[in-house]
Amino acid sequence: MPRSHNLSPFAEDFFDRAPITYRIDTRIPVRPERAWAELTRENTLDWCSEINSIEFTSPEPHGIGTTRSAVLGHGRIKLSERYFIWEADTEASRYRNAFLVTDANIPGLRRFGEYTEVVADGDGSRLRWTFAVELATSSTIAHSVVGGVFRIPLGRVKSDTIKHFNTLPIQN
C-alpha cells in the first residue's frame, strides 16, 4: 500500500494566493438547488472521466468538518478531504463549500483544495470552481511545470461537468 503524506491546512484566502490555481467559471442550465444537489451527493462527479470515486466518510448531514475520500487518475491518486466551508443559502439561491486535502498517497504536495460556488444566473446557475495547489518545493519551475500538467485533467473535469449539466433534464 502506498505511503500517505500529510498536507498542511489553509484558510479560504489560499484559493486567491496559491502558486497553482485552475478556475472554472461557467453558466449551467439548471437551477442552483439542482446543481448543488448534484455536486454534494454521494458518488458525485461520477460523470468525470478523471475521477474514479468520491465517497463521504462522515455521516449526513454534511457541513463543516465533513470528510470524503477520492480516487483519481485511474486509481493512482488517493486523497482524504475535509470541508472547512459549507454554506447553503436557499433563500438567496447561493451555495458554496470548500475542502482541503488532509493527506494524499503522492509525495510533493504541501497544500491542495477545492472551492465551489453555485449562484442563480437567470433561469440557470453560475458554477465557480477553483482548484488550488502548493507544492512542497519553492521552485517556481516545478510549480510552472506541475501547473501545466494539472491543466490537462482539470480541463477534462470542466468539459465533463459542463456536458453533464447540459444533459440533465431541466426542472422548474
GROMACS .gro file of C-alpha atoms in nm:
model
  172
    1MET     CA    1   0.000   0.000   0.000
    2PRO     CA    2   0.140   0.344  -0.095
    3ARG     CA    3   0.255   0.570   0.186
    4SER     CA    4   0.021   0.851   0.290
    5HIS     CA    5   0.160   1.206   0.302
    6ASN     CA    6   0.005   1.465   0.534
    7LEU     CA    7  -0.073   1.802   0.376
    8SER     CA    8  -0.079   2.139   0.551
    9PRO     CA    9  -0.406   2.312   0.637
   10PHE     CA   10  -0.501   2.653   0.500
   11ALA     CA   11  -0.769   2.923   0.513
   12GLU     CA   12  -1.009   3.045   0.243
   13ASP     CA   13  -0.765   3.310   0.114
   14PHE     CA   14  -0.538   3.031  -0.016
   15PHE     CA   15  -0.770   3.000  -0.317
   16ASP     CA   16  -0.666   3.355  -0.416
   17ARG     CA   17  -0.292   3.322  -0.347
   18ALA     CA   18  -0.198   2.961  -0.422
   19PRO     CA   19   0.101   2.919  -0.657
   20ILE     CA   20  -0.109   2.694  -0.883
   21THR     CA   21  -0.477   2.762  -0.948
   22TYR     CA   22  -0.726   2.640  -1.202
   23ARG     CA   23  -1.059   2.820  -1.222
   24ILE     CA   24  -1.384   2.717  -1.381
   25ASP     CA   25  -1.647   2.989  -1.419
   26THR     CA   26  -1.934   2.877  -1.638
   27ARG     CA   27  -2.308   2.902  -1.675
   28ILE     CA   28  -2.506   2.578  -1.643
   29PRO     CA   29  -2.873   2.531  -1.742
   30VAL     CA   30  -3.005   2.403  -1.409
   31ARG     CA   31  -3.133   2.585  -1.102
   32PRO     CA   32  -2.879   2.634  -0.820
   33GLU     CA   33  -3.061   2.388  -0.592
   34ARG     CA   34  -3.031   2.114  -0.856
   35ALA     CA   35  -2.665   2.192  -0.927
   36TRP     CA   36  -2.587   2.190  -0.553
   37ALA     CA   37  -2.765   1.857  -0.508
   38GLU     CA   38  -2.558   1.706  -0.790
   39LEU     CA   39  -2.230   1.845  -0.657
   40THR     CA   40  -2.288   1.732  -0.299
   41ARG     CA   41  -2.446   1.389  -0.347
   42GLU     CA   42  -2.284   1.055  -0.276
   43ASN     CA   43  -2.060   0.947  -0.566
   44THR     CA   44  -2.064   1.299  -0.707
   45LEU     CA   45  -1.851   1.371  -1.013
   46ASP     CA   46  -1.913   1.018  -1.140
   47TRP     CA   47  -1.957   1.189  -1.477
   48CYS     CA   48  -1.587   1.290  -1.480
   49SER     CA   49  -1.350   1.062  -1.669
   50GLU     CA   50  -1.059   1.166  -1.443
   51ILE     CA   51  -1.236   1.064  -1.121
   52ASN     CA   52  -1.277   0.702  -1.017
   53SER     CA   53  -1.475   0.754  -0.698
   54ILE     CA   54  -1.570   1.004  -0.433
   55GLU     CA   55  -1.724   0.879  -0.110
   56PHE     CA   56  -1.831   1.062   0.202
   57THR     CA   57  -1.661   0.913   0.507
   58SER     CA   58  -1.870   1.100   0.762
   59PRO     CA   59  -2.247   1.076   0.811
   60GLU     CA   60  -2.512   1.322   0.698
   61PRO     CA   61  -2.598   1.596   0.740
   62HIS     CA   62  -2.291   1.725   0.559
   63GLY     CA   63  -2.131   2.054   0.658
   64ILE     CA   64  -1.813   2.196   0.806
   65GLY     CA   65  -1.597   1.904   0.920
   66THR     CA   66  -1.744   1.658   0.669
   67THR     CA   67  -1.483   1.420   0.528
   68ARG     CA   68  -1.455   1.238   0.196
   69SER     CA   69  -1.216   1.008   0.017
   70ALA     CA   70  -1.137   1.047  -0.351
   71VAL     CA   71  -0.967   0.817  -0.601
   72LEU     CA   72  -0.840   0.987  -0.917
   73GLY     CA   73  -0.619   0.926  -1.217
   74HIS     CA   74  -0.727   0.571  -1.296
   75GLY     CA   75  -0.680   0.469  -0.934
   76ARG     CA   76  -0.327   0.604  -0.894
   77ILE     CA   77  -0.411   0.901  -0.671
   78LYS     CA   78  -0.590   0.869  -0.336
   79LEU     CA   79  -0.691   1.172  -0.132
   80SER     CA   80  -0.858   1.236   0.204
   81GLU     CA   81  -1.057   1.559   0.217
   82ARG     CA   82  -1.212   1.770   0.495
   83TYR     CA   83  -1.461   2.053   0.439
   84PHE     CA   84  -1.397   2.382   0.617
   85ILE     CA   85  -1.667   2.584   0.437
   86TRP     CA   86  -2.021   2.460   0.376
   87GLU     CA   87  -2.297   2.717   0.324
   88ALA     CA   88  -2.640   2.666   0.169
   89ASP     CA   89  -2.846   2.985   0.149
   90THR     CA   90  -3.166   2.858  -0.015
   91GLU     CA   91  -3.341   3.198   0.005
   92ALA     CA   92  -3.064   3.367  -0.195
   93SER     CA   93  -3.000   3.057  -0.412
   94ARG     CA   94  -2.632   3.076  -0.317
   95TYR     CA   95  -2.435   2.768  -0.222
   96ARG     CA   96  -2.067   2.723  -0.153
   97ASN     CA   97  -1.822   2.484   0.004
   98ALA     CA   98  -1.451   2.425   0.021
   99PHE     CA   99  -1.231   2.142   0.131
  100LEU     CA  100  -0.866   2.088   0.192
  101VAL     CA  101  -0.683   1.765   0.130
  102THR     CA  102  -0.554   1.629   0.460
  103ASP     CA  103  -0.342   1.352   0.310
  104ALA     CA  104  -0.252   1.204  -0.026
  105ASN     CA  105  -0.069   0.896  -0.147
  106ILE     CA  106   0.155   1.104  -0.375
  107PRO     CA  107   0.455   1.297  -0.243
  108GLY     CA  108   0.540   1.656  -0.319
  109LEU     CA  109   0.219   1.836  -0.224
  110ARG     CA  110   0.212   2.090   0.059
  111ARG     CA  111  -0.148   2.213   0.016
  112PHE     CA  112  -0.435   2.119  -0.214
  113GLY     CA  113  -0.803   2.203  -0.206
  114GLU     CA  114  -1.115   2.299  -0.395
  115TYR     CA  115  -1.366   2.580  -0.361
  116THR     CA  116  -1.709   2.550  -0.523
  117GLU     CA  117  -1.980   2.814  -0.550
  118VAL     CA  118  -2.318   2.795  -0.722
  119VAL     CA  119  -2.538   3.104  -0.761
  120ALA     CA  120  -2.853   3.188  -0.954
  121ASP     CA  121  -2.796   3.318  -1.307
  122GLY     CA  122  -3.118   3.385  -1.495
  123ASP     CA  123  -3.308   3.058  -1.529
  124GLY     CA  124  -2.989   2.860  -1.462
  125SER     CA  125  -2.680   2.885  -1.245
  126ARG     CA  126  -2.325   3.010  -1.246
  127LEU     CA  127  -2.074   2.750  -1.132
  128ARG     CA  128  -1.745   2.882  -0.995
  129TRP     CA  129  -1.496   2.613  -0.906
  130THR     CA  130  -1.137   2.676  -0.800
  131PHE     CA  131  -0.861   2.417  -0.758
  132ALA     CA  132  -0.560   2.540  -0.560
  133VAL     CA  133  -0.223   2.368  -0.515
  134GLU     CA  134   0.107   2.440  -0.348
  135LEU     CA  135   0.397   2.202  -0.390
  136ALA     CA  136   0.637   2.106  -0.111
  137THR     CA  137   0.915   2.282  -0.304
  138SER     CA  138   0.953   2.656  -0.353
  139SER     CA  139   1.085   2.606  -0.708
  140THR     CA  140   0.895   2.830  -0.948
  141ILE     CA  141   0.997   2.598  -1.232
  142ALA     CA  142   0.839   2.300  -1.055
  143HIS     CA  143   0.520   2.498  -0.989
  144SER     CA  144   0.507   2.607  -1.351
  145VAL     CA  145   0.555   2.253  -1.486
  146VAL     CA  146   0.308   2.093  -1.245
  147GLY     CA  147   0.056   2.372  -1.305
  148GLY     CA  148   0.073   2.299  -1.677
  149VAL     CA  149   0.031   1.926  -1.620
  150PHE     CA  150  -0.269   1.979  -1.386
  151ARG     CA  151  -0.450   2.179  -1.654
  152ILE     CA  152  -0.496   1.871  -1.873
  153PRO     CA  153  -0.704   1.655  -1.635
  154LEU     CA  154  -0.878   1.960  -1.486
  155GLY     CA  155  -0.975   2.065  -1.838
  156ARG     CA  156  -1.141   1.725  -1.875
  157VAL     CA  157  -1.319   1.773  -1.541
  158LYS     CA  158  -1.451   2.106  -1.672
  159SER     CA  159  -1.571   1.969  -2.007
  160ASP     CA  160  -1.722   1.656  -1.847
  161THR     CA  161  -1.905   1.871  -1.591
  162ILE     CA  162  -2.045   2.112  -1.849
  163LYS     CA  163  -2.161   1.816  -2.060
  164HIS     CA  164  -2.322   1.651  -1.754
  165PHE     CA  165  -2.521   1.959  -1.657
  166ASN     CA  166  -2.622   2.023  -2.019
  167THR     CA  167  -2.771   1.673  -2.042
  168LEU     CA  168  -2.968   1.679  -1.714
  169PRO     CA  169  -3.344   1.713  -1.753
  170ILE     CA  170  -3.448   2.072  -1.680
  171GLN     CA  171  -3.663   2.105  -1.369
  172ASN     CA  172  -3.856   2.411  -1.264
   0.00000   0.00000   0.00000
